Each structure stands twice: as C-alpha cells, then as structure tokens.
mmCIF file of C-alpha atoms in Angstrom:
data_model
loop_
_atom_site.group_PDB
_atom_site.id
_atom_site.type_symbol
_atom_site.label_atom_id
_atom_site.label_comp_id
_atom_site.label_asym_id
_atom_site.label_seq_id
_atom_site.Cartn_x
_atom_site.Cartn_y
_atom_site.Cartn_z
ATOM 1 C CA MET A 24 12.024 -26.740 -3.673
ATOM 2 C CA THR A 25 15.627 -25.975 -4.517
ATOM 3 C CA GLY A 26 15.374 -23.367 -7.288
ATOM 4 C CA PRO A 27 13.741 -19.971 -7.560
ATOM 5 C CA LEU A 28 9.993 -19.603 -7.341
ATOM 6 C CA PRO A 29 8.071 -20.189 -10.563
ATOM 7 C CA ALA A 30 7.642 -17.036 -12.665
ATOM 8 C CA ARG A 31 3.856 -17.494 -12.611
ATOM 9 C CA TRP A 32 3.907 -16.594 -8.903
ATOM 10 C CA ALA A 33 5.454 -13.159 -9.564
ATOM 11 C CA PRO A 34 2.191 -11.188 -9.985
ATOM 12 C CA TYR A 35 0.740 -12.711 -6.810
ATOM 13 C CA LEU A 36 3.894 -12.018 -4.796
ATOM 14 C CA LEU A 37 3.741 -8.434 -6.090
ATOM 15 C CA SER A 38 0.248 -8.185 -4.619
ATOM 16 C CA VAL A 39 1.535 -9.524 -1.287
ATOM 17 C CA LEU A 40 4.374 -6.936 -1.325
ATOM 18 C CA ARG A 41 1.881 -4.155 -2.084
ATOM 19 C CA ILE A 42 -0.435 -5.215 0.741
ATOM 20 C CA ALA A 43 2.414 -5.549 3.288
ATOM 21 C CA ALA A 44 3.883 -2.140 2.379
ATOM 22 C CA ALA A 45 0.446 -0.512 2.534
ATOM 23 C CA SER A 46 -0.189 -1.981 5.980
ATOM 24 C CA SER A 47 3.085 -0.535 7.213
ATOM 25 C CA PHE A 48 2.291 2.936 5.850
ATOM 26 C CA MET A 49 -1.232 2.867 7.282
ATOM 27 C CA THR A 50 0.030 1.832 10.718
ATOM 28 C CA HIS A 51 2.407 4.782 10.863
ATOM 29 C CA GLY A 52 -0.254 7.174 9.537
ATOM 30 C CA THR A 53 -2.912 6.153 12.051
ATOM 31 C CA GLN A 54 -0.349 6.408 14.817
ATOM 32 C CA LYS A 55 0.319 10.031 13.848
ATOM 33 C CA LEU A 56 -3.329 11.000 13.339
ATOM 34 C CA PHE A 57 -5.188 8.990 15.966
ATOM 35 C CA ALA A 58 -2.461 7.615 18.301
ATOM 36 C CA VAL A 59 -3.524 4.084 17.277
ATOM 37 C CA PRO A 60 -1.720 1.772 17.861
ATOM 38 C CA VAL A 61 -1.239 3.320 21.277
ATOM 39 C CA THR A 62 2.223 4.372 22.367
ATOM 40 C CA GLU A 63 3.230 6.038 25.591
ATOM 41 C CA LEU A 64 5.573 8.408 23.808
ATOM 42 C CA ARG A 65 3.230 10.015 21.320
ATOM 43 C CA ALA A 66 -0.074 11.848 21.172
ATOM 44 C CA PRO A 67 -1.856 12.628 17.886
ATOM 45 C CA VAL A 68 -0.111 15.373 15.931
ATOM 46 C CA PRO A 69 -1.971 18.531 14.893
ATOM 47 C CA LEU A 70 -3.626 17.990 11.515
ATOM 48 C CA VAL A 71 -2.316 21.326 10.225
ATOM 49 C CA SER A 72 1.380 20.469 10.538
ATOM 50 C CA LEU A 73 4.011 18.608 8.588
ATOM 51 C CA GLY A 74 3.416 15.533 10.756
ATOM 52 C CA GLY A 75 -0.325 15.832 10.171
ATOM 53 C CA LEU A 76 0.189 16.007 6.402
ATOM 54 C CA ALA A 77 2.459 12.956 6.582
ATOM 55 C CA GLY A 78 -0.176 11.122 8.623
ATOM 56 C CA VAL A 79 -2.898 11.917 6.090
ATOM 57 C CA LEU A 80 -0.709 10.805 3.172
ATOM 58 C CA GLU A 81 0.366 7.617 4.938
ATOM 59 C CA THR A 82 -3.130 6.687 6.094
ATOM 60 C CA PHE A 83 -5.159 7.455 2.992
ATOM 61 C CA GLY A 84 -2.400 6.847 0.432
ATOM 62 C CA GLY A 85 -1.704 3.565 2.209
ATOM 63 C CA SER A 86 -5.371 2.594 2.039
ATOM 64 C CA LEU A 87 -5.380 3.235 -1.729
ATOM 65 C CA LEU A 88 -2.224 1.147 -2.047
ATOM 66 C CA LEU A 89 -3.812 -1.586 0.092
ATOM 67 C CA VAL A 90 -6.715 -2.084 -2.297
ATOM 68 C CA GLY A 91 -4.554 -1.429 -5.365
ATOM 69 C CA LEU A 92 -6.451 1.600 -6.626
ATOM 70 C CA PHE A 93 -4.621 4.605 -8.101
ATOM 71 C CA THR A 94 -1.305 3.314 -6.796
ATOM 72 C CA ALA A 95 0.834 6.238 -5.584
ATOM 73 C CA LEU A 96 4.613 6.633 -5.425
ATOM 74 C CA PHE A 97 5.796 7.379 -1.873
ATOM 75 C CA CYS A 98 9.080 5.435 -1.690
ATOM 76 C CA PHE A 99 11.027 2.770 -3.568
ATOM 77 C CA VAL A 100 8.436 0.064 -2.860
ATOM 78 C CA TRP A 101 5.773 2.427 -4.154
ATOM 79 C CA LEU A 102 7.981 3.165 -7.168
ATOM 80 C CA TYR A 103 8.300 -0.541 -7.906
ATOM 81 C CA VAL A 104 4.570 -1.141 -7.532
ATOM 82 C CA GLY A 105 3.873 1.956 -9.623
ATOM 83 C CA THR A 106 5.997 0.673 -12.497
ATOM 84 C CA ALA A 107 5.183 -3.046 -12.229
ATOM 85 C CA GLY A 108 1.474 -2.477 -11.560
ATOM 86 C CA PRO A 109 -0.609 -3.449 -8.552
ATOM 87 C CA GLY A 110 -0.862 -7.157 -9.472
ATOM 88 C CA PRO A 111 -3.905 -9.301 -10.172
ATOM 89 C CA TRP A 112 -5.401 -8.955 -6.672
ATOM 90 C CA SER A 113 -6.317 -5.277 -6.958
ATOM 91 C CA LEU A 114 -9.201 -2.986 -7.818
ATOM 92 C CA ASP A 115 -7.226 -1.608 -10.784
ATOM 93 C CA ALA A 116 -6.930 -5.115 -12.258
ATOM 94 C CA LEU A 117 -10.643 -5.664 -11.646
ATOM 95 C CA ARG A 118 -11.415 -2.378 -13.430
ATOM 96 C CA ARG A 119 -9.222 -3.372 -16.388
ATOM 97 C CA ARG A 120 -10.990 -6.743 -16.687
ATOM 98 C CA ALA A 121 -14.392 -5.048 -16.490
ATOM 99 C CA CYS A 122 -13.448 -2.474 -19.144
ATOM 100 C CA ALA A 123 -12.009 -5.137 -21.453
ATOM 101 C CA GLY A 124 -15.363 -6.882 -21.541
ATOM 102 C CA PRO A 125 -16.039 -10.447 -22.632
#
C-alpha cells in the first residue's frame, strides 16, 4: 500500500483512537485512586483532593470514553472525538441505530 488509507477506514480508526486514549486516561486515574498499576513512588491520593478529583474524572470519564457513551472533552483528543463523534464501534452509535428503527 503506497497511498493513504481508504476513507472508509476513517470511522473505524476514530474508534481505535478513542479506545486507546480512554485506556491511557483510565490507567492514570486508577493509579491515582487505587495505586494500580503499582508503582513504588506513589500511594493512592486522598479522594477529597485535587488529585482525587483528577483520578475520578480520569477513571470514570475514561470508562465512558472507552465505551463511547456521552463522550466528554478532557483534552485535544477528547475534543476531536467530541466533534467527530465516537465512531461506529460505540454505545452512542448503537443507541442511534436503535432509535432510528428499521
């Protein structure tokens, strides 16, 4: 393949981008809240702190982004996904198809 990817792949690659970004956010959130994945340098942060708020947003906002439901805007990747939509592999797309009917 010498040229750019076919345009028909764009929605599926958007879904892959959304899933990869969500995984990254969730990893950082769970590290703040639960110290998982384990690091020697960090213990869980207090829930009632700025770090705790960030951990909650990253973990649960990331999980919503992972499944493509109520996509939130946390950074430029989130902004792109928020404007382009979550892609065809998402709960939002499934809801739209179900609401559209036969």
